Short mmCIF file of C-alpha atoms in Angstrom, two decimals:
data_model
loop_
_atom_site.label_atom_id
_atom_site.label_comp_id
_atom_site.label_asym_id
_atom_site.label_seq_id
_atom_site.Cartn_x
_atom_site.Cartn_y
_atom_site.Cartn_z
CA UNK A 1 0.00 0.00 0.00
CA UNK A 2 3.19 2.25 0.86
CA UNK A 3 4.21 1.65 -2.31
CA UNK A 4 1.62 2.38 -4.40
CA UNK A 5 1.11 5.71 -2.58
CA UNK A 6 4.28 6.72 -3.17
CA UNK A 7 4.56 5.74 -7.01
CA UNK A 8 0.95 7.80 -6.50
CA UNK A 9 2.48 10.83 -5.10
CA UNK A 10 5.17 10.55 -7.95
CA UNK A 11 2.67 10.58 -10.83
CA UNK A 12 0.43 13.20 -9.31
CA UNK A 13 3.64 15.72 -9.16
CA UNK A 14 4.36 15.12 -12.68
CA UNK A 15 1.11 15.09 -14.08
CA UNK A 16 0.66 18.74 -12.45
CA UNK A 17 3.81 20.18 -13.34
CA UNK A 18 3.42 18.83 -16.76
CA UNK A 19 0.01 20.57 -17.23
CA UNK A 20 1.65 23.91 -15.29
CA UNK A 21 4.79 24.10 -17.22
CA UNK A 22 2.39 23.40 -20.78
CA UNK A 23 0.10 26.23 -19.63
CA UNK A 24 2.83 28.89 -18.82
CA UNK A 25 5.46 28.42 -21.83
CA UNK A 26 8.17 26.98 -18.58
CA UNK A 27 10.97 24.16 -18.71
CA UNK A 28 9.84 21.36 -16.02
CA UNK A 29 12.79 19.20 -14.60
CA UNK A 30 12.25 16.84 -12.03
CA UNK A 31 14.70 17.17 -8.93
CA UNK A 32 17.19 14.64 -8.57
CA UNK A 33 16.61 13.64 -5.29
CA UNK A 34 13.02 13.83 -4.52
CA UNK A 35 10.79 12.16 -7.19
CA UNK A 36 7.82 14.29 -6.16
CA UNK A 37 9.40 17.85 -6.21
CA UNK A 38 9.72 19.31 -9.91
CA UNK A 39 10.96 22.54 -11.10
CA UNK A 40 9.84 24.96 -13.70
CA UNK A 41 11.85 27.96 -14.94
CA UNK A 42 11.30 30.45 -17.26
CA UNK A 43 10.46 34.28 -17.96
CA UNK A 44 7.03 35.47 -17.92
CA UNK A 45 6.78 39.42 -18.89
CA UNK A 46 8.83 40.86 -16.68
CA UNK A 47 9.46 38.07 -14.21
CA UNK A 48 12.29 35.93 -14.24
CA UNK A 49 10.61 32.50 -12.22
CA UNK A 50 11.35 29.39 -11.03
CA UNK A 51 8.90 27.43 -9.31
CA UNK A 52 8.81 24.22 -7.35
CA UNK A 53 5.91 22.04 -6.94
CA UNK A 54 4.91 19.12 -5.86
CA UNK A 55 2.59 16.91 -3.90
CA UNK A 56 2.38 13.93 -0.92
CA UNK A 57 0.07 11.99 0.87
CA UNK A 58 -0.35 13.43 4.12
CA UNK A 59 -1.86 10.72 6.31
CA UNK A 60 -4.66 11.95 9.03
CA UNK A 61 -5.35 8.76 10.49
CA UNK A 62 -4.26 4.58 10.27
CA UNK A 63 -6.89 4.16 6.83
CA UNK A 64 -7.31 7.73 5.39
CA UNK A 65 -5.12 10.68 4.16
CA UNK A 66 -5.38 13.53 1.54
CA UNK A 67 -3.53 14.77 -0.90
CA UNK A 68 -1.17 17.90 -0.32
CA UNK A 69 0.38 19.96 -2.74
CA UNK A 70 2.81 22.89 -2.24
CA UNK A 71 3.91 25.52 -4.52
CA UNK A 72 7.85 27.67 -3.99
CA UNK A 73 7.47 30.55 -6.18
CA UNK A 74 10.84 32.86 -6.88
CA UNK A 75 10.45 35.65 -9.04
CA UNK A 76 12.65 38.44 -10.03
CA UNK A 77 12.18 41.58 -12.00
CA UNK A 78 14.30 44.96 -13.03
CA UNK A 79 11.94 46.95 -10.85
CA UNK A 80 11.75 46.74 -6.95
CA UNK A 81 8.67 44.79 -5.52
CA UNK A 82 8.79 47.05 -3.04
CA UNK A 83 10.39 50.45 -1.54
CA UNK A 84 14.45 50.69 -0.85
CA UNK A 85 14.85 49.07 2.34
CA UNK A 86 11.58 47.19 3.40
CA UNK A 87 11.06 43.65 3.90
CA UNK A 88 8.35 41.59 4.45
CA UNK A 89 8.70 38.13 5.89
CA UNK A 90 6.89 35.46 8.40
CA UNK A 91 7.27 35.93 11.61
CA UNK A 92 9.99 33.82 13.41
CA UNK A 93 9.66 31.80 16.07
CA UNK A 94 12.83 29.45 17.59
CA UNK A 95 12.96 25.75 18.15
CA UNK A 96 13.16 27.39 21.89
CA UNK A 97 10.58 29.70 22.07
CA UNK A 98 8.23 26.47 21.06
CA UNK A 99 9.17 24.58 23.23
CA UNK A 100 8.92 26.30 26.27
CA UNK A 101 5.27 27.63 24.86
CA UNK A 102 6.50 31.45 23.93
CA UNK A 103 5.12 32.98 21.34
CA UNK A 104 7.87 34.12 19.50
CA UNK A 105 8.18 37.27 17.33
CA UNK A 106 5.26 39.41 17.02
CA UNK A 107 3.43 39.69 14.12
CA UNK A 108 2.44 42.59 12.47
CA UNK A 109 -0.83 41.01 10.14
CA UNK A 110 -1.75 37.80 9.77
CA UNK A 111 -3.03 36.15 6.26
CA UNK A 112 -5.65 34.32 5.69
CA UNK A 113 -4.11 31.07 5.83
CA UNK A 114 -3.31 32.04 9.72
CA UNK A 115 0.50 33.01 9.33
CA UNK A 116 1.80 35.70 11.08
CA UNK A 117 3.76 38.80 8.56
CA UNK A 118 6.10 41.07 9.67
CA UNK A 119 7.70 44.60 8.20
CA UNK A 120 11.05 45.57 8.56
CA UNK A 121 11.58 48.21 9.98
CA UNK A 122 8.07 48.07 11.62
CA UNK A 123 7.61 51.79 11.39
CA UNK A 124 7.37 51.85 7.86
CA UNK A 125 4.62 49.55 7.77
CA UNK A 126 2.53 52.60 6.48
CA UNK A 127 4.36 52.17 3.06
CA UNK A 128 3.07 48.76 1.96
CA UNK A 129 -0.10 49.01 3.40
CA UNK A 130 -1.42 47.70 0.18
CA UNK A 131 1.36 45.15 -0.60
CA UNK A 132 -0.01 43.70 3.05
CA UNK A 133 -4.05 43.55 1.96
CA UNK A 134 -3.22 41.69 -1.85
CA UNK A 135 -0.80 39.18 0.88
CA UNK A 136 -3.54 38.80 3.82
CA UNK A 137 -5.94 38.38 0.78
CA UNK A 138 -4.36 36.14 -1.13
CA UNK A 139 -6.14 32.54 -2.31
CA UNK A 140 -4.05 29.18 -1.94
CA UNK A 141 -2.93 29.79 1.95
CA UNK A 142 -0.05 31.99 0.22
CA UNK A 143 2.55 33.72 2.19
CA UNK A 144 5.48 35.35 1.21
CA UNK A 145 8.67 33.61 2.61
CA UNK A 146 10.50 36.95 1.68
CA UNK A 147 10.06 39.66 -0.33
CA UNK A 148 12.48 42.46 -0.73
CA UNK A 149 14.33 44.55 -3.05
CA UNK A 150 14.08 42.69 -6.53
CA UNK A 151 13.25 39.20 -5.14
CA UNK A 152 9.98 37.95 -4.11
CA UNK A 153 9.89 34.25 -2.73
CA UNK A 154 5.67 33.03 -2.44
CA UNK A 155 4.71 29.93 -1.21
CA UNK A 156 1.61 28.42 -1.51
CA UNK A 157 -0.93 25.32 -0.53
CA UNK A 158 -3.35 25.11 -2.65
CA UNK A 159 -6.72 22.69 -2.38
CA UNK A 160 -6.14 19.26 -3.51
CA UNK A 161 -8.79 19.95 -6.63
CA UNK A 162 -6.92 23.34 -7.07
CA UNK A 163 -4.97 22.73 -10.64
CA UNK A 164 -1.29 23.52 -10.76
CA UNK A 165 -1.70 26.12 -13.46
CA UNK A 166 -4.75 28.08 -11.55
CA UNK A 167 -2.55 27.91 -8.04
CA UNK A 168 0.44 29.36 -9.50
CA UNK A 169 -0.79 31.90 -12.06
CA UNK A 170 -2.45 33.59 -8.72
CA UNK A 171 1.09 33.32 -7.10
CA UNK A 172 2.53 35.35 -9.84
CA UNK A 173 -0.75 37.99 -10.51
CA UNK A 174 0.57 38.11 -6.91
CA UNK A 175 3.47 38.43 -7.31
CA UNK A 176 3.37 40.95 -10.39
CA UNK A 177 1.10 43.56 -8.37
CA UNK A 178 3.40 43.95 -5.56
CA UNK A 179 5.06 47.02 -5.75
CA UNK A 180 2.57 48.40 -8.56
CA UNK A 181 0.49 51.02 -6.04
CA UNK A 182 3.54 53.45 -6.23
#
């Protein structure tokens, strides 16, 4: 049964990076090391990308499981994603601070998938006040892993019955309208 989920899991990641890479014009190549994690680079308009994808059977109890896919989305561009010295990133919280039950650093906003944002430097936070509501907004439990200067790292989760190519083209619209309210 292992087995067969796993040679599952393997087909499932290629069958949606095939249809994502078809869909946006990208070059899919399958990591060397994980058989379910794929990679698809390219430029789109002004975005240089590479996204990674793939998917695994997450098991919930001794009989049953779902599916869970997970989308890594890097883009870089010519033109800031956002102002000269800002960042936006999760809020971190130690291997220490968990276990002893602390709640770590502070967030600043929270998305709608439930992870906590912050903005470096924190008093600026009045500067990408709409870069914050498209992120807290944003479909697919997506959260930026970083975003500053000319790089902007997204991940995502989308819903099992979520296609590849509908998941990530919101990643990039994402990705695309930060930085465009200036």
């Amino acid at each position: 049964m292992r087995r067969r989920r796993e040679e599952q899991a393997v087909t499932r990641a290629a069958e949606r990076a095939a249809e994502a890479a078809a869909s946006l014009g990208l070059k899919p190549r399958r990591d060397p090391e994980i058989p379910t994690t794929w990679r698809l680079e390219g430029k789109l308009d002004d975005l240089d990308l590479v996204a990674e994808l793939g998917s695994i059977w997450q098991r919930t109890s001794l009989l049953r499981g779902r599916w869970r896919d997970w989308l890594r989305v890097t883009a870089t561009r010519q033109r800031p994603f956002l102002l000269a010295g800002l960042t936006i990133r999760p809020a971190r919280r130690t291997v220490w601070e968990w276990r002893d039950g602390l709640p770590g650093e502070p967030a600043h906003v929270e998305t709608s998938g439930g992870i906590g944002l912050r903005v470096d430097p924190p008093e600026r936070m009045a500067e990408v006040a709409a870069a914050l509501d498209r992120l807290t907004a944003a479909p697919h439990a997506a959260y930026p892993e970083s975003i500053a200067g000319t790089r902007c790292v997204l991940r995502g989760s989308p819903a099992p019955d979520v296609p590849a190519t509908t998941a990530l083209r919101d990643l990039l619209a994402l990705a695309r309208d930060l930085g465009d309210d200036r």
